[in-house]
Tab-separated table of C-alpha atoms and ligand atoms in Angstrom:
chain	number	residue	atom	x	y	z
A	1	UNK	CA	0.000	0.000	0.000
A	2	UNK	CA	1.331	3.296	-0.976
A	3	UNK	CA	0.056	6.873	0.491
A	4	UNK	CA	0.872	10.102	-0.218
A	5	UNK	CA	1.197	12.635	2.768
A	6	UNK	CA	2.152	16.678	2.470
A	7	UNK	CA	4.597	18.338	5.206
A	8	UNK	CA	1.909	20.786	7.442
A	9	UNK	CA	4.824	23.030	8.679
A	10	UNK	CA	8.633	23.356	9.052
A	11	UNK	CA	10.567	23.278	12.069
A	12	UNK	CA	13.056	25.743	12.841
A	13	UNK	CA	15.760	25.463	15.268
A	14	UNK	CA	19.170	26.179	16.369
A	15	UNK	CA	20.451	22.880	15.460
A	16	UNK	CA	21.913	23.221	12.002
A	17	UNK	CA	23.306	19.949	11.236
A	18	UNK	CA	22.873	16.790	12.976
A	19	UNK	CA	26.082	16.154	14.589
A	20	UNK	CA	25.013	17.344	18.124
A	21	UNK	CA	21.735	17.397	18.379
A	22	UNK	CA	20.186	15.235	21.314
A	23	UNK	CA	19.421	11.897	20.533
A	24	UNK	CA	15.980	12.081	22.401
A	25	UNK	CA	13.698	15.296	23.074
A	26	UNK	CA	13.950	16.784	26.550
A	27	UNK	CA	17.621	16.184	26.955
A	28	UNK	CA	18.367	19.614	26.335
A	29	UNK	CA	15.311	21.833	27.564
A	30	UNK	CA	17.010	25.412	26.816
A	31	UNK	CA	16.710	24.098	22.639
A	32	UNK	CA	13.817	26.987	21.815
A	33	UNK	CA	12.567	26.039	18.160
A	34	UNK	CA	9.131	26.698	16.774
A	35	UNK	CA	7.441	25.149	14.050
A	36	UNK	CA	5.840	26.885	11.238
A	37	UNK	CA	2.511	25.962	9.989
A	38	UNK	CA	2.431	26.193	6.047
A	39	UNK	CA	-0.862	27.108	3.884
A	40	UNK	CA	-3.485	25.925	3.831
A	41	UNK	CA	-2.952	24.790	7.595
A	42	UNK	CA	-1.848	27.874	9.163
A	43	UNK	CA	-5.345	28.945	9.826
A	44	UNK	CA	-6.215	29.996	13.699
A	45	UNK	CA	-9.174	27.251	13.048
A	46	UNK	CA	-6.237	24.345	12.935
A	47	UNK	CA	-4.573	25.037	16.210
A	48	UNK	CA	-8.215	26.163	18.314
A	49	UNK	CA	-7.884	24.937	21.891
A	50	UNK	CA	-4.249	23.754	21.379
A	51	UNK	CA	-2.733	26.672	23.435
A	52	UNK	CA	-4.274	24.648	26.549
A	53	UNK	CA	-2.442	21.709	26.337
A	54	UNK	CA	1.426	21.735	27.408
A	55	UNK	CA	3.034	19.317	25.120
A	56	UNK	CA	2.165	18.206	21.783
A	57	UNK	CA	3.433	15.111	20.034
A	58	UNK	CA	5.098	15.970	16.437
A	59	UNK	CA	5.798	13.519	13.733
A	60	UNK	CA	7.927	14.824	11.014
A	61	UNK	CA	10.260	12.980	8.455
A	62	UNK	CA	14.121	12.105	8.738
A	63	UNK	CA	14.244	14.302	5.345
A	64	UNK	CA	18.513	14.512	6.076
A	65	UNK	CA	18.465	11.020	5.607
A	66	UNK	CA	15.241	9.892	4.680
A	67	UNK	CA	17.120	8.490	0.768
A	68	UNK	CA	19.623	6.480	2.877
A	69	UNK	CA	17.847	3.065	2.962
A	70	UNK	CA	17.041	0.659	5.996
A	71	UNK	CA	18.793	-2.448	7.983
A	72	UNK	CA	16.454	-5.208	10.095
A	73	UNK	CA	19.354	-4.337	12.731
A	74	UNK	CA	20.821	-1.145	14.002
A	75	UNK	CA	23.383	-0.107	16.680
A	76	UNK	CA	21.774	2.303	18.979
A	77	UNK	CA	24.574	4.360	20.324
A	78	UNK	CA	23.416	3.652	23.499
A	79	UNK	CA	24.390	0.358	23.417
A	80	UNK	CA	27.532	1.840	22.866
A	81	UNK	CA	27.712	1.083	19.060
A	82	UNK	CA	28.325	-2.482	19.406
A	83	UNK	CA	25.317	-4.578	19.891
A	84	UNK	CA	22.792	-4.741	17.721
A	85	UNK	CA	18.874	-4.378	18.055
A	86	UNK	CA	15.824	-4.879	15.137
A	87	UNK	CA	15.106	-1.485	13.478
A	88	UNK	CA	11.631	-1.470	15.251
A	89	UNK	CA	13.427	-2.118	18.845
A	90	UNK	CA	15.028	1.655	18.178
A	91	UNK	CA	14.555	5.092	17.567
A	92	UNK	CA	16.965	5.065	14.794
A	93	UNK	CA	16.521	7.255	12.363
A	94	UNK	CA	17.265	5.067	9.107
A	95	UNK	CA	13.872	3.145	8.810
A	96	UNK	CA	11.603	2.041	6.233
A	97	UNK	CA	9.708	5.087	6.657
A	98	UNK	CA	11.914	7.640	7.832
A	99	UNK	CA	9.223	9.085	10.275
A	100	UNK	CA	10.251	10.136	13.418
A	101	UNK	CA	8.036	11.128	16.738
A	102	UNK	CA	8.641	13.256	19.400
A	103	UNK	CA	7.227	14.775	22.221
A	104	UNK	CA	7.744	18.642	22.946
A	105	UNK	CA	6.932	21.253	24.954
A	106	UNK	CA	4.829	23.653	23.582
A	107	UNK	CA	5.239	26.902	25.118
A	108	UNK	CA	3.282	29.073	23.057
A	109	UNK	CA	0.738	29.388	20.053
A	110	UNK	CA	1.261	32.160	18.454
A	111	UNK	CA	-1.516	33.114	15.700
A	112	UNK	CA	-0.532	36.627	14.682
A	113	UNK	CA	0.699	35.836	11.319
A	114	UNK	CA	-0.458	32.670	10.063
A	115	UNK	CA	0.373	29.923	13.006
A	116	UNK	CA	3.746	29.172	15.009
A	117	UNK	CA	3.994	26.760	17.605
A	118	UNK	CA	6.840	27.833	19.646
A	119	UNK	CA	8.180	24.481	21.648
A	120	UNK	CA	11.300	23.614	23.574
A	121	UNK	CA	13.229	20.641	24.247
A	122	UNK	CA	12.980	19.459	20.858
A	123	UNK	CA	15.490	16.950	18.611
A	124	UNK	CA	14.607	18.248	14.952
A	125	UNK	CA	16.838	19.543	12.700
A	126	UNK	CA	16.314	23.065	11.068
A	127	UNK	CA	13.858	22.643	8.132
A	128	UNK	CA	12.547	19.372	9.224
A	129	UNK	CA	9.339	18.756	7.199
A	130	UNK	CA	6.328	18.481	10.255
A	131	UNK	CA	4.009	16.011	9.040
A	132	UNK	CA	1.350	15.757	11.827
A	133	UNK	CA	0.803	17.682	15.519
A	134	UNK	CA	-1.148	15.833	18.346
A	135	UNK	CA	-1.595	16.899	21.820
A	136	UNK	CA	-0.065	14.584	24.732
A	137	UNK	CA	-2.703	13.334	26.790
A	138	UNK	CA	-0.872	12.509	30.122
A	139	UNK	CA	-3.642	10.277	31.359
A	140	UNK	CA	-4.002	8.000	29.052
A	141	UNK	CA	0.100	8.909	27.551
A	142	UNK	CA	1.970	8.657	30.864
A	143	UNK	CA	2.969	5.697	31.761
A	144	UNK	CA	5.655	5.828	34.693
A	145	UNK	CA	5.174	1.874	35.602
A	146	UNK	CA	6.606	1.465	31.670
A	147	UNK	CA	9.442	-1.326	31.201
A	148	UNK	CA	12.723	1.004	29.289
A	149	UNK	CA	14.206	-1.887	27.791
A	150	UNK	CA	18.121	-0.436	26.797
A	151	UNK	CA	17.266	2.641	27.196
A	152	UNK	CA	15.898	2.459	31.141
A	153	UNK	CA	16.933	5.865	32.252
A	154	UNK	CA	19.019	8.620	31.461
A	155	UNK	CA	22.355	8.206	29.623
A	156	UNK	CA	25.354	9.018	31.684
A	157	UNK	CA	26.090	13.411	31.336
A	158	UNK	CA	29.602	14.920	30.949
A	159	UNK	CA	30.556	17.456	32.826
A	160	UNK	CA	31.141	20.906	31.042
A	161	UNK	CA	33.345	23.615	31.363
A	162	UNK	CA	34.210	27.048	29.752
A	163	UNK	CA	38.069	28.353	28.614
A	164	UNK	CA	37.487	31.591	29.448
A	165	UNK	CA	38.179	33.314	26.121
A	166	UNK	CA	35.741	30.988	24.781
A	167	UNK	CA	32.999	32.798	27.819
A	168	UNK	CA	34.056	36.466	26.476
A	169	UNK	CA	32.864	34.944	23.228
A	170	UNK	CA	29.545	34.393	24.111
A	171	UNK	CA	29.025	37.621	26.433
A	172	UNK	CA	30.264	39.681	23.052
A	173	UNK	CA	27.709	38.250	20.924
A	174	UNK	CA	24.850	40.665	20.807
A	175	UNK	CA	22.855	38.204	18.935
A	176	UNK	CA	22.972	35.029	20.838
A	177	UNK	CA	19.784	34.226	23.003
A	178	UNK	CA	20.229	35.204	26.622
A	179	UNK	CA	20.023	30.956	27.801
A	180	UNK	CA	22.680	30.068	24.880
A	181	UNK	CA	25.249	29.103	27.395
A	182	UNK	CA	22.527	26.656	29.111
A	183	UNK	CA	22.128	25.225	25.386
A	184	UNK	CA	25.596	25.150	24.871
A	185	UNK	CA	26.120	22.761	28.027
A	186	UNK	CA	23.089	20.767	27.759
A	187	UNK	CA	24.209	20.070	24.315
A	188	UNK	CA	27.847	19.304	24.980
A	189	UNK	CA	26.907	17.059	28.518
A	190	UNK	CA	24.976	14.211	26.028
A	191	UNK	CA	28.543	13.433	24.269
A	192	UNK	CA	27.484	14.223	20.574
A	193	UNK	CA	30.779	12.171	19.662
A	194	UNK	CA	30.142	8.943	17.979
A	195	UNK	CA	30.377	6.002	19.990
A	196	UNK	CA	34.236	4.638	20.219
A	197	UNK	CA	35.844	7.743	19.414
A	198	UNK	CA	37.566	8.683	22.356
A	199	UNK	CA	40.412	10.955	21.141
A	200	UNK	CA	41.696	13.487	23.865
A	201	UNK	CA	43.603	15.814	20.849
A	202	UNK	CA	40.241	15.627	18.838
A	203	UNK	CA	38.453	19.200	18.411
A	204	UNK	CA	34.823	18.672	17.726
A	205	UNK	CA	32.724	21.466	15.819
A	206	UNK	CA	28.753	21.662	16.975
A	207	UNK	CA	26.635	24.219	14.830
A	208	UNK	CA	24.057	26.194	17.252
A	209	UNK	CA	22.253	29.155	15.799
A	210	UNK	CA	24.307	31.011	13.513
A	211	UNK	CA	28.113	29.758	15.591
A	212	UNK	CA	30.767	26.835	15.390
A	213	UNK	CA	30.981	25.943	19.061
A	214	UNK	CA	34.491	24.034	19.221
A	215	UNK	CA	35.229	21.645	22.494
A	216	UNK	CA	36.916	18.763	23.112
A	217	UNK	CA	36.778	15.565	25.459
A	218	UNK	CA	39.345	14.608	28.037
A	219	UNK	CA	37.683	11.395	29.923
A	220	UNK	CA	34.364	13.200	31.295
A	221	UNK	CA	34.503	16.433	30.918
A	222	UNK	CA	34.210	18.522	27.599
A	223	UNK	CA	35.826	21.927	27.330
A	224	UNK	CA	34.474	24.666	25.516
A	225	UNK	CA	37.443	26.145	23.670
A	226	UNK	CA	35.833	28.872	21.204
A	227	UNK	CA	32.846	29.975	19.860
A	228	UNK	CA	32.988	30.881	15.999
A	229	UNK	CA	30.284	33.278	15.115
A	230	UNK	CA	29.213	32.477	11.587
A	231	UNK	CA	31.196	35.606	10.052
A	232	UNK	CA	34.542	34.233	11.145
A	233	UNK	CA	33.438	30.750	10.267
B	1	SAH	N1	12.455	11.511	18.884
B	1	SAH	C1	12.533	11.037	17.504
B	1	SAH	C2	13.938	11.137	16.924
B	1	SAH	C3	14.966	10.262	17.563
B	1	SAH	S1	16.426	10.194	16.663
B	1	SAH	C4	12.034	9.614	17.402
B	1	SAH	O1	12.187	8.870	18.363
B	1	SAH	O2	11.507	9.247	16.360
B	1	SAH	C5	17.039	11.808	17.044
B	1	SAH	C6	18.039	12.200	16.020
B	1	SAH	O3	17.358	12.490	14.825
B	1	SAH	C7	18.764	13.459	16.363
B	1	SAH	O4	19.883	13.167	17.151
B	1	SAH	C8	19.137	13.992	14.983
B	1	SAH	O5	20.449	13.625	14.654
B	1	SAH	C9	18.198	13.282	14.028
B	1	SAH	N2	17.366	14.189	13.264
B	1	SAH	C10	16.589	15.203	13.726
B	1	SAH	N3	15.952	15.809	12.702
B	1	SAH	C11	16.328	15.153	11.557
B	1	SAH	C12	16.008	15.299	10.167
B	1	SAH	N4	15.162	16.227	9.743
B	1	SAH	N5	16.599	14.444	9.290
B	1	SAH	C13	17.452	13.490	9.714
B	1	SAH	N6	17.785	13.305	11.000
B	1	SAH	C14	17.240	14.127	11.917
Protein backbone atom coordinates (compact mmCIF):
# COMPACT_ATOMS: atom_id res chain seq x y z
CA UNK A 1 0.00 0.00 0.00
CA UNK A 2 1.33 3.30 -0.98
CA UNK A 3 0.06 6.87 0.49
CA UNK A 4 0.87 10.10 -0.22
CA UNK A 5 1.20 12.64 2.77
CA UNK A 6 2.15 16.68 2.47
CA UNK A 7 4.60 18.34 5.21
CA UNK A 8 1.91 20.79 7.44
CA UNK A 9 4.82 23.03 8.68
CA UNK A 10 8.63 23.36 9.05
CA UNK A 11 10.57 23.28 12.07
CA UNK A 12 13.06 25.74 12.84
CA UNK A 13 15.76 25.46 15.27
CA UNK A 14 19.17 26.18 16.37
CA UNK A 15 20.45 22.88 15.46
CA UNK A 16 21.91 23.22 12.00
CA UNK A 17 23.31 19.95 11.24
CA UNK A 18 22.87 16.79 12.98
CA UNK A 19 26.08 16.15 14.59
CA UNK A 20 25.01 17.34 18.12
CA UNK A 21 21.74 17.40 18.38
CA UNK A 22 20.19 15.23 21.31
CA UNK A 23 19.42 11.90 20.53
CA UNK A 24 15.98 12.08 22.40
CA UNK A 25 13.70 15.30 23.07
CA UNK A 26 13.95 16.78 26.55
CA UNK A 27 17.62 16.18 26.95
CA UNK A 28 18.37 19.61 26.34
CA UNK A 29 15.31 21.83 27.56
CA UNK A 30 17.01 25.41 26.82
CA UNK A 31 16.71 24.10 22.64
CA UNK A 32 13.82 26.99 21.81
CA UNK A 33 12.57 26.04 18.16
CA UNK A 34 9.13 26.70 16.77
CA UNK A 35 7.44 25.15 14.05
CA UNK A 36 5.84 26.89 11.24
CA UNK A 37 2.51 25.96 9.99
CA UNK A 38 2.43 26.19 6.05
CA UNK A 39 -0.86 27.11 3.88
CA UNK A 40 -3.49 25.93 3.83
CA UNK A 41 -2.95 24.79 7.60
CA UNK A 42 -1.85 27.87 9.16
CA UNK A 43 -5.34 28.95 9.83
CA UNK A 44 -6.21 30.00 13.70
CA UNK A 45 -9.17 27.25 13.05
CA UNK A 46 -6.24 24.35 12.93
CA UNK A 47 -4.57 25.04 16.21
CA UNK A 48 -8.22 26.16 18.31
CA UNK A 49 -7.88 24.94 21.89
CA UNK A 50 -4.25 23.75 21.38
CA UNK A 51 -2.73 26.67 23.43
CA UNK A 52 -4.27 24.65 26.55
CA UNK A 53 -2.44 21.71 26.34
CA UNK A 54 1.43 21.74 27.41
CA UNK A 55 3.03 19.32 25.12
CA UNK A 56 2.16 18.21 21.78
CA UNK A 57 3.43 15.11 20.03
CA UNK A 58 5.10 15.97 16.44
CA UNK A 59 5.80 13.52 13.73
CA UNK A 60 7.93 14.82 11.01
CA UNK A 61 10.26 12.98 8.45
CA UNK A 62 14.12 12.11 8.74
CA UNK A 63 14.24 14.30 5.35
CA UNK A 64 18.51 14.51 6.08
CA UNK A 65 18.46 11.02 5.61
CA UNK A 66 15.24 9.89 4.68
CA UNK A 67 17.12 8.49 0.77
CA UNK A 68 19.62 6.48 2.88
CA UNK A 69 17.85 3.07 2.96
CA UNK A 70 17.04 0.66 6.00
CA UNK A 71 18.79 -2.45 7.98
CA UNK A 72 16.45 -5.21 10.09
CA UNK A 73 19.35 -4.34 12.73
CA UNK A 74 20.82 -1.14 14.00
CA UNK A 75 23.38 -0.11 16.68
CA UNK A 76 21.77 2.30 18.98
CA UNK A 77 24.57 4.36 20.32
CA UNK A 78 23.42 3.65 23.50
CA UNK A 79 24.39 0.36 23.42
CA UNK A 80 27.53 1.84 22.87
CA UNK A 81 27.71 1.08 19.06
CA UNK A 82 28.33 -2.48 19.41
CA UNK A 83 25.32 -4.58 19.89
CA UNK A 84 22.79 -4.74 17.72
CA UNK A 85 18.87 -4.38 18.06
CA UNK A 86 15.82 -4.88 15.14
CA UNK A 87 15.11 -1.49 13.48
CA UNK A 88 11.63 -1.47 15.25
CA UNK A 89 13.43 -2.12 18.84
CA UNK A 90 15.03 1.66 18.18
CA UNK A 91 14.55 5.09 17.57
CA UNK A 92 16.96 5.06 14.79
CA UNK A 93 16.52 7.25 12.36
CA UNK A 94 17.27 5.07 9.11
CA UNK A 95 13.87 3.14 8.81
CA UNK A 96 11.60 2.04 6.23
CA UNK A 97 9.71 5.09 6.66
CA UNK A 98 11.91 7.64 7.83
CA UNK A 99 9.22 9.08 10.28
CA UNK A 100 10.25 10.14 13.42
CA UNK A 101 8.04 11.13 16.74
CA UNK A 102 8.64 13.26 19.40
CA UNK A 103 7.23 14.78 22.22
CA UNK A 104 7.74 18.64 22.95
CA UNK A 105 6.93 21.25 24.95
CA UNK A 106 4.83 23.65 23.58
CA UNK A 107 5.24 26.90 25.12
CA UNK A 108 3.28 29.07 23.06
CA UNK A 109 0.74 29.39 20.05
CA UNK A 110 1.26 32.16 18.45
CA UNK A 111 -1.52 33.11 15.70
CA UNK A 112 -0.53 36.63 14.68
CA UNK A 113 0.70 35.84 11.32
CA UNK A 114 -0.46 32.67 10.06
CA UNK A 115 0.37 29.92 13.01
CA UNK A 116 3.75 29.17 15.01
CA UNK A 117 3.99 26.76 17.61
CA UNK A 118 6.84 27.83 19.65
CA UNK A 119 8.18 24.48 21.65
CA UNK A 120 11.30 23.61 23.57
CA UNK A 121 13.23 20.64 24.25
CA UNK A 122 12.98 19.46 20.86
CA UNK A 123 15.49 16.95 18.61
CA UNK A 124 14.61 18.25 14.95
CA UNK A 125 16.84 19.54 12.70
CA UNK A 126 16.31 23.06 11.07
CA UNK A 127 13.86 22.64 8.13
CA UNK A 128 12.55 19.37 9.22
CA UNK A 129 9.34 18.76 7.20
CA UNK A 130 6.33 18.48 10.25
CA UNK A 131 4.01 16.01 9.04
CA UNK A 132 1.35 15.76 11.83
CA UNK A 133 0.80 17.68 15.52
CA UNK A 134 -1.15 15.83 18.35
CA UNK A 135 -1.60 16.90 21.82
CA UNK A 136 -0.06 14.58 24.73
CA UNK A 137 -2.70 13.33 26.79
CA UNK A 138 -0.87 12.51 30.12
CA UNK A 139 -3.64 10.28 31.36
CA UNK A 140 -4.00 8.00 29.05
CA UNK A 141 0.10 8.91 27.55
CA UNK A 142 1.97 8.66 30.86
CA UNK A 143 2.97 5.70 31.76
CA UNK A 144 5.65 5.83 34.69
CA UNK A 145 5.17 1.87 35.60
CA UNK A 146 6.61 1.47 31.67
CA UNK A 147 9.44 -1.33 31.20
CA UNK A 148 12.72 1.00 29.29
CA UNK A 149 14.21 -1.89 27.79
CA UNK A 150 18.12 -0.44 26.80
CA UNK A 151 17.27 2.64 27.20
CA UNK A 152 15.90 2.46 31.14
CA UNK A 153 16.93 5.87 32.25
CA UNK A 154 19.02 8.62 31.46
CA UNK A 155 22.36 8.21 29.62
CA UNK A 156 25.35 9.02 31.68
CA UNK A 157 26.09 13.41 31.34
CA UNK A 158 29.60 14.92 30.95
CA UNK A 159 30.56 17.46 32.83
CA UNK A 160 31.14 20.91 31.04
CA UNK A 161 33.34 23.62 31.36
CA UNK A 162 34.21 27.05 29.75
CA UNK A 163 38.07 28.35 28.61
CA UNK A 164 37.49 31.59 29.45
CA UNK A 165 38.18 33.31 26.12
CA UNK A 166 35.74 30.99 24.78
CA UNK A 167 33.00 32.80 27.82
CA UNK A 168 34.06 36.47 26.48
CA UNK A 169 32.86 34.94 23.23
CA UNK A 170 29.54 34.39 24.11
CA UNK A 171 29.03 37.62 26.43
CA UNK A 172 30.26 39.68 23.05
CA UNK A 173 27.71 38.25 20.92
CA UNK A 174 24.85 40.67 20.81
CA UNK A 175 22.86 38.20 18.94
CA UNK A 176 22.97 35.03 20.84
CA UNK A 177 19.78 34.23 23.00
CA UNK A 178 20.23 35.20 26.62
CA UNK A 179 20.02 30.96 27.80
CA UNK A 180 22.68 30.07 24.88
CA UNK A 181 25.25 29.10 27.40
CA UNK A 182 22.53 26.66 29.11
CA UNK A 183 22.13 25.23 25.39
CA UNK A 184 25.60 25.15 24.87
CA UNK A 185 26.12 22.76 28.03
CA UNK A 186 23.09 20.77 27.76
CA UNK A 187 24.21 20.07 24.32
CA UNK A 188 27.85 19.30 24.98
CA UNK A 189 26.91 17.06 28.52
CA UNK A 190 24.98 14.21 26.03
CA UNK A 191 28.54 13.43 24.27
CA UNK A 192 27.48 14.22 20.57
CA UNK A 193 30.78 12.17 19.66
CA UNK A 194 30.14 8.94 17.98
CA UNK A 195 30.38 6.00 19.99
CA UNK A 196 34.24 4.64 20.22
CA UNK A 197 35.84 7.74 19.41
CA UNK A 198 37.57 8.68 22.36
CA UNK A 199 40.41 10.96 21.14
CA UNK A 200 41.70 13.49 23.86
CA UNK A 201 43.60 15.81 20.85
CA UNK A 202 40.24 15.63 18.84
CA UNK A 203 38.45 19.20 18.41
CA UNK A 204 34.82 18.67 17.73
CA UNK A 205 32.72 21.47 15.82
CA UNK A 206 28.75 21.66 16.97
CA UNK A 207 26.64 24.22 14.83
CA UNK A 208 24.06 26.19 17.25
CA UNK A 209 22.25 29.15 15.80
CA UNK A 210 24.31 31.01 13.51
CA UNK A 211 28.11 29.76 15.59
CA UNK A 212 30.77 26.83 15.39
CA UNK A 213 30.98 25.94 19.06
CA UNK A 214 34.49 24.03 19.22
CA UNK A 215 35.23 21.65 22.49
CA UNK A 216 36.92 18.76 23.11
CA UNK A 217 36.78 15.56 25.46
CA UNK A 218 39.35 14.61 28.04
CA UNK A 219 37.68 11.39 29.92
CA UNK A 220 34.36 13.20 31.30
CA UNK A 221 34.50 16.43 30.92
CA UNK A 222 34.21 18.52 27.60
CA UNK A 223 35.83 21.93 27.33
CA UNK A 224 34.47 24.67 25.52
CA UNK A 225 37.44 26.15 23.67
CA UNK A 226 35.83 28.87 21.20
CA UNK A 227 32.85 29.98 19.86
CA UNK A 228 32.99 30.88 16.00
CA UNK A 229 30.28 33.28 15.12
CA UNK A 230 29.21 32.48 11.59
CA UNK A 231 31.20 35.61 10.05
CA UNK A 232 34.54 34.23 11.14
CA UNK A 233 33.44 30.75 10.27
N1 LIG B 1 12.46 11.51 18.88
C1 LIG B 1 12.53 11.04 17.50
C2 LIG B 1 13.94 11.14 16.92
C3 LIG B 1 14.97 10.26 17.56
S1 LIG B 1 16.43 10.19 16.66
C4 LIG B 1 12.03 9.61 17.40
O1 LIG B 1 12.19 8.87 18.36
O2 LIG B 1 11.51 9.25 16.36
C5 LIG B 1 17.04 11.81 17.04
C6 LIG B 1 18.04 12.20 16.02
O3 LIG B 1 17.36 12.49 14.83
C7 LIG B 1 18.76 13.46 16.36
O4 LIG B 1 19.88 13.17 17.15
C8 LIG B 1 19.14 13.99 14.98
O5 LIG B 1 20.45 13.63 14.65
C9 LIG B 1 18.20 13.28 14.03
N2 LIG B 1 17.37 14.19 13.26
C10 LIG B 1 16.59 15.20 13.73
N3 LIG B 1 15.95 15.81 12.70
C11 LIG B 1 16.33 15.15 11.56
C12 LIG B 1 16.01 15.30 10.17
N4 LIG B 1 15.16 16.23 9.74
N5 LIG B 1 16.60 14.44 9.29
C13 LIG B 1 17.45 13.49 9.71
N6 LIG B 1 17.78 13.30 11.00
C14 LIG B 1 17.24 14.13 11.92
Amino acid sequence: MEFTFHAVGVVRSPYKEKFGIPRQPALAPAARLSIELTPPYNHPDSVRGLEAFSHIWVSFVFHETADRGWQPLVRPPRLGGNAKVGVFASRATHRPNPIGLSLVRLDEVDTRHGVVLRISGADLLDGTPVLDIKPYIPFVESRPEAVGGFVDGPPPLLTVVWREAARQQLAEDPRLPADFAELVEQVLAQDPRPAYQDDPARIYGVLLYHCNVRFSVVENTATVLEILSAAQN
